[in-house]
PDB file of C-alpha atoms in Angstrom:
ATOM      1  CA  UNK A 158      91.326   5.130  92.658  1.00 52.00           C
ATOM      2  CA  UNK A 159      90.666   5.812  89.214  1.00 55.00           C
ATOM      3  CA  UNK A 160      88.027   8.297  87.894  1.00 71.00           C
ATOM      4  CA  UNK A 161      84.714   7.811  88.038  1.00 81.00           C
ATOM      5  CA  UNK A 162      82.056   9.434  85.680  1.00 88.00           C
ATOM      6  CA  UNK A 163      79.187   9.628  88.698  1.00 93.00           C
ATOM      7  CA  UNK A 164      78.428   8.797  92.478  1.00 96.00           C
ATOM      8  CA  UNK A 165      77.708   4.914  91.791  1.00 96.00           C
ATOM      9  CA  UNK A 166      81.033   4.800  89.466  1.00 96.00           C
ATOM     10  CA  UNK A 167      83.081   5.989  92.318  1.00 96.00           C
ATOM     11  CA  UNK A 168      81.297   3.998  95.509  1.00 96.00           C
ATOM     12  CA  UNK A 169      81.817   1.352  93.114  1.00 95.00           C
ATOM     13  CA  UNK A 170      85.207   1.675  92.830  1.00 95.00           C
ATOM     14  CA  UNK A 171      85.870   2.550  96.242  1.00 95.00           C
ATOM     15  CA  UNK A 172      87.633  -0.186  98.520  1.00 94.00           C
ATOM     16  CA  UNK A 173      84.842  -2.457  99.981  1.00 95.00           C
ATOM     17  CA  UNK A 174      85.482  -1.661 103.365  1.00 94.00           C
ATOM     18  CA  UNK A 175      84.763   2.234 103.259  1.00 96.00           C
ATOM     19  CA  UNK A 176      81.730   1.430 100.964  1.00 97.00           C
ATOM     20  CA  UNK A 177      79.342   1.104 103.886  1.00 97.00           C
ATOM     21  CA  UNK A 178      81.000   4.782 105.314  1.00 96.00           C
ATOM     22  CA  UNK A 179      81.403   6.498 101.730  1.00 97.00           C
ATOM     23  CA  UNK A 180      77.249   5.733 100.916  1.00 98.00           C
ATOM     24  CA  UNK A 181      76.156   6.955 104.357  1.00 97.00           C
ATOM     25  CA  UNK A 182      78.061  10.415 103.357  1.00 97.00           C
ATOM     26  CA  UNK A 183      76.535  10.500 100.143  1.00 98.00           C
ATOM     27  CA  UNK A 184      73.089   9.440 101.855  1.00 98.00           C
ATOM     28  CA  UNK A 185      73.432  12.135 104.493  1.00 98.00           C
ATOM     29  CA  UNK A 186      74.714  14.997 102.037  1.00 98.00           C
ATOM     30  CA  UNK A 187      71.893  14.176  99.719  1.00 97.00           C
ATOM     31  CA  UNK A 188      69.375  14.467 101.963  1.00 98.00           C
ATOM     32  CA  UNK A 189      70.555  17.586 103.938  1.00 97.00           C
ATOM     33  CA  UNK A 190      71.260  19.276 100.472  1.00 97.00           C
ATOM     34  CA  UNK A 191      68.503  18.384  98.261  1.00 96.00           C
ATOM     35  CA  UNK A 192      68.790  21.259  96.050  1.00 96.00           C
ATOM     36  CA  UNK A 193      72.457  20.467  95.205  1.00 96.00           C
ATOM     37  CA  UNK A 194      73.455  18.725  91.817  1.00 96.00           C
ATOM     38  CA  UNK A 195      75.506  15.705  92.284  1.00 97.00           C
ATOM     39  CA  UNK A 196      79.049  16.021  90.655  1.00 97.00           C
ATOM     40  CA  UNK A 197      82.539  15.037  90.168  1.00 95.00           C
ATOM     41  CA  UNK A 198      85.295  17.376  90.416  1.00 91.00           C
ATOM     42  CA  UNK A 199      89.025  16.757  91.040  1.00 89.00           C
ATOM     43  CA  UNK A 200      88.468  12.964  91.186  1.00 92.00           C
ATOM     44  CA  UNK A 201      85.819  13.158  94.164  1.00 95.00           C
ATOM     45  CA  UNK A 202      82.243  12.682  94.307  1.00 98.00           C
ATOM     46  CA  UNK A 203      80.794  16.367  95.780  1.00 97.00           C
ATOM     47  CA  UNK A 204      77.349  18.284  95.768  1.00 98.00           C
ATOM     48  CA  UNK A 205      77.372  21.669  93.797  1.00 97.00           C
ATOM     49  CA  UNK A 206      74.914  24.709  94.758  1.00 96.00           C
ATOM     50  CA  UNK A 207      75.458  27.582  91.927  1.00 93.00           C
ATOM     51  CA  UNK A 208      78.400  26.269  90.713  1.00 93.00           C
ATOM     52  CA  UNK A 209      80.024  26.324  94.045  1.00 95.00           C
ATOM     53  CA  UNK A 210      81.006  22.731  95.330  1.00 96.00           C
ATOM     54  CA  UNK A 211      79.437  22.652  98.714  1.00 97.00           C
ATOM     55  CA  UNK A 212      80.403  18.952 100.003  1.00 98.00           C
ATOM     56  CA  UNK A 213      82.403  16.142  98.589  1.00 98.00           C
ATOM     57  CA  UNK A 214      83.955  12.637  99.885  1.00 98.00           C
ATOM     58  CA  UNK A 215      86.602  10.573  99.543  1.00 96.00           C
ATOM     59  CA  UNK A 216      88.327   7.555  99.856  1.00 95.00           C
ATOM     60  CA  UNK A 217      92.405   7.041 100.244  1.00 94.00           C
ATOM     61  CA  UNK A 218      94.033   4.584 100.850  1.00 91.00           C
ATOM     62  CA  UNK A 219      93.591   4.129 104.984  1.00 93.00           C
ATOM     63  CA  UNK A 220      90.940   6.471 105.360  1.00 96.00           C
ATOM     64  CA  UNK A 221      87.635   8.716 104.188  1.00 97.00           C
ATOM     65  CA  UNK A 222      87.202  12.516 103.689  1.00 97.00           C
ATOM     66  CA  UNK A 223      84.505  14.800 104.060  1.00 98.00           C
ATOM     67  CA  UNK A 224      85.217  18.276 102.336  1.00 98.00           C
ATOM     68  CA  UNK A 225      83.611  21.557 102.888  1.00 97.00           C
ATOM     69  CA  UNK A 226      83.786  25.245 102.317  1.00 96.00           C
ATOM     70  CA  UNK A 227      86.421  27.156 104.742  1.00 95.00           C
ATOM     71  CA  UNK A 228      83.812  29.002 106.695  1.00 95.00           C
ATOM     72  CA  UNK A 229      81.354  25.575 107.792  1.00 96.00           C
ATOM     73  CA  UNK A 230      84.564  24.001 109.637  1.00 96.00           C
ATOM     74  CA  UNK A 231      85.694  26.909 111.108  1.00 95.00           C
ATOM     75  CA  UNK A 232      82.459  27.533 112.416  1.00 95.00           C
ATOM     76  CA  UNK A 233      82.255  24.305 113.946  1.00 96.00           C
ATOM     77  CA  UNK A 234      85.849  23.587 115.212  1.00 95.00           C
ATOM     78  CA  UNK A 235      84.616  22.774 118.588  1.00 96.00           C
ATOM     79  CA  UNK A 236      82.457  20.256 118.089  1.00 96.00           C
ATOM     80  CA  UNK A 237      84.579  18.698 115.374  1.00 97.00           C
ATOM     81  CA  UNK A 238      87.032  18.447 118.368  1.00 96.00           C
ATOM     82  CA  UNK A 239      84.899  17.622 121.005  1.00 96.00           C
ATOM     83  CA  UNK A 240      83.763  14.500 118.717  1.00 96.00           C
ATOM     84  CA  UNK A 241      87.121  13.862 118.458  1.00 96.00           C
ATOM     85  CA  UNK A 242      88.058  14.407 114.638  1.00 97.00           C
ATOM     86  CA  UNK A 243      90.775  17.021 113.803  1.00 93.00           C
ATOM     87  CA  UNK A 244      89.794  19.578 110.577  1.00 95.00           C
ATOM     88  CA  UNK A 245      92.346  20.768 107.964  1.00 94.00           C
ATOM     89  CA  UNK A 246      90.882  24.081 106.105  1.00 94.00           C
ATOM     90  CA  UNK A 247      89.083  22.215 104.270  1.00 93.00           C
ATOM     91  CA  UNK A 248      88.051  18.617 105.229  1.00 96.00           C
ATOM     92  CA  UNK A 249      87.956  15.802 108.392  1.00 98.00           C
ATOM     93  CA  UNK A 250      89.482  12.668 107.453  1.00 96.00           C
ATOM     94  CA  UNK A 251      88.447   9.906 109.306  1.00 97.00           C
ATOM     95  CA  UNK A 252      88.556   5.841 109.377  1.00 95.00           C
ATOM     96  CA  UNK A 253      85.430   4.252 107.955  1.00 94.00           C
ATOM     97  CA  UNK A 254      85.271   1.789 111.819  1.00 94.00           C
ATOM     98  CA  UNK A 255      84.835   5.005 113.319  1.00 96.00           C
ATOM     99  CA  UNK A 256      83.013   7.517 111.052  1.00 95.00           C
ATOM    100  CA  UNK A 257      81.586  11.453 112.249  1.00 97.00           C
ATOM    101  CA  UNK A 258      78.241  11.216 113.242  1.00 97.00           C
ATOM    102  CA  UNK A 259      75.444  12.175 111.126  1.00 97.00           C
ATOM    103  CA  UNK A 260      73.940  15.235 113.193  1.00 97.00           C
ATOM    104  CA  UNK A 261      77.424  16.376 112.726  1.00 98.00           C
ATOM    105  CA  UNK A 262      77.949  15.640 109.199  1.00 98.00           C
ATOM    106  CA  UNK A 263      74.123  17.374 108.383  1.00 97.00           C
ATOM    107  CA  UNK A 264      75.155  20.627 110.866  1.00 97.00           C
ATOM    108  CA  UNK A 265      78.833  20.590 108.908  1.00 98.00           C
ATOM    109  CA  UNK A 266      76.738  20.174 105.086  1.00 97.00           C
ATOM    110  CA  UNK A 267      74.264  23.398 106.280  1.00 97.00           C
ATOM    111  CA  UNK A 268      76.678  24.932 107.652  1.00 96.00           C
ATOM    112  CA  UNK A 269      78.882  24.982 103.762  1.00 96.00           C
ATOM    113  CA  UNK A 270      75.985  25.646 102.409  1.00 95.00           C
ATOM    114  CA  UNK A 271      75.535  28.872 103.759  1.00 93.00           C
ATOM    115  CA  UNK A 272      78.749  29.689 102.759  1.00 90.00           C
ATOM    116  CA  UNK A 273      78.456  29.241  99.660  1.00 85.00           C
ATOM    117  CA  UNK A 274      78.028  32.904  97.337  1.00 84.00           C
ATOM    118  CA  UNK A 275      74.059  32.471  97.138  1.00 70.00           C
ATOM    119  CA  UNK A 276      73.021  30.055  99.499  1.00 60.00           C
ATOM    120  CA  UNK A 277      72.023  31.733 102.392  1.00 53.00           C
ATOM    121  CA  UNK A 278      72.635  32.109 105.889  1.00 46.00           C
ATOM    122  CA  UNK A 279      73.001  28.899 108.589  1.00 44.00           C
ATOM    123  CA  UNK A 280      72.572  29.818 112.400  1.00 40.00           C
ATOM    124  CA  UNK A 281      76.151  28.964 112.925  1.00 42.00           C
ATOM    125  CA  UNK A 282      77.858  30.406 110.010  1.00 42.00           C
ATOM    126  CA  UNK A 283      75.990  34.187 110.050  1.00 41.00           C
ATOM    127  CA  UNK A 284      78.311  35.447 112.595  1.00 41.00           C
ATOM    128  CA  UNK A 285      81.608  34.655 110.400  1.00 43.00           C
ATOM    129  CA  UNK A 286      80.042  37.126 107.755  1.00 43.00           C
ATOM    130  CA  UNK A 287      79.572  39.794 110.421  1.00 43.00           C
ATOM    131  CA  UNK A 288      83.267  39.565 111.777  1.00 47.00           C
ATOM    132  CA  UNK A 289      84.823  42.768 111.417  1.00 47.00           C
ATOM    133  CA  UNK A 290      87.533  43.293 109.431  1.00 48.00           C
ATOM    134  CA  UNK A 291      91.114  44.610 111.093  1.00 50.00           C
ATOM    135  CA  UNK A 292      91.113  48.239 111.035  1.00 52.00           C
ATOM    136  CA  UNK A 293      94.999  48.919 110.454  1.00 55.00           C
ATOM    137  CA  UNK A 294      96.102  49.494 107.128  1.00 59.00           C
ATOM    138  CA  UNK A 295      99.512  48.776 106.027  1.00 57.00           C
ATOM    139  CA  UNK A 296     102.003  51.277 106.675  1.00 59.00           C
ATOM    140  CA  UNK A 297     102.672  53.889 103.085  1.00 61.00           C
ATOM    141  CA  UNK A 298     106.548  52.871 103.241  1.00 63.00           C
TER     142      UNK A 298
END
């Protein structure tokens, strides 16, 4: 795809099948991040908090992307896998006939933005904060 200039430009762009699947994201992330400005960064349509990109989406060629901080997918790797989607660092990739559901895509958007420096703390991210760190140092040699 080429680059787009806003939302619209891009879900314009977008192949017409993942339309329907790219303005449901955009829909969903809107609402469950109202605060959040709407953006484009690195050729993908996201949702910045402070100046930290909280959510995004994509389209490629045989399938969408939702993007998040680290800590939101980590957080939620079991019920990523228990919907049956597999998570990079980063993102979920999916095909727009079967998309992630949307309790799952507004836990996942929360869930970043509590990550993000600023944006306080979701009930399932706090506890990655609190993780202590290892205690061994490296050895002086």
């Amino acid at each position: 795809m080429t680059s787009a200039a806003d939302h619209d430009a891009y879900l314009a762009a977008a192949p017409e099948h993942f339309q329907p699947a790219l303005r449901r994201l955009r829909t969903l992330l809107s609402r469950t991040l109202p605060e959040a400005d709407e953006i484009v960064a690195y050729q993908m349509p996201g949702f910045r908090i402070d100046g930290t990109v909280v959510a995004s989406y994509a389209a490629f060629s045989k399938q969408c992307g939702l993007y998040l901080l680290p800590g939101a997918l980590t957080a939620h790797s079991e019920e990523i896998a228990a919907a049956g989607f597999r998570a990079t660092k980063t993102g979920i990739t999916f095909s727009p006939r079967r998309p992630i559901p949307d309790d799952l895509v507004e836990r996942l958007a929360r869930a970043s933005r509590g990550e993000a420096p600023g944006g306080g703390e979701d009930e399932m991210t706090s506890h990655a904060r609190r993780r202590p760190r290892p205690s061994w140092r490296r050895p002086p040699w």
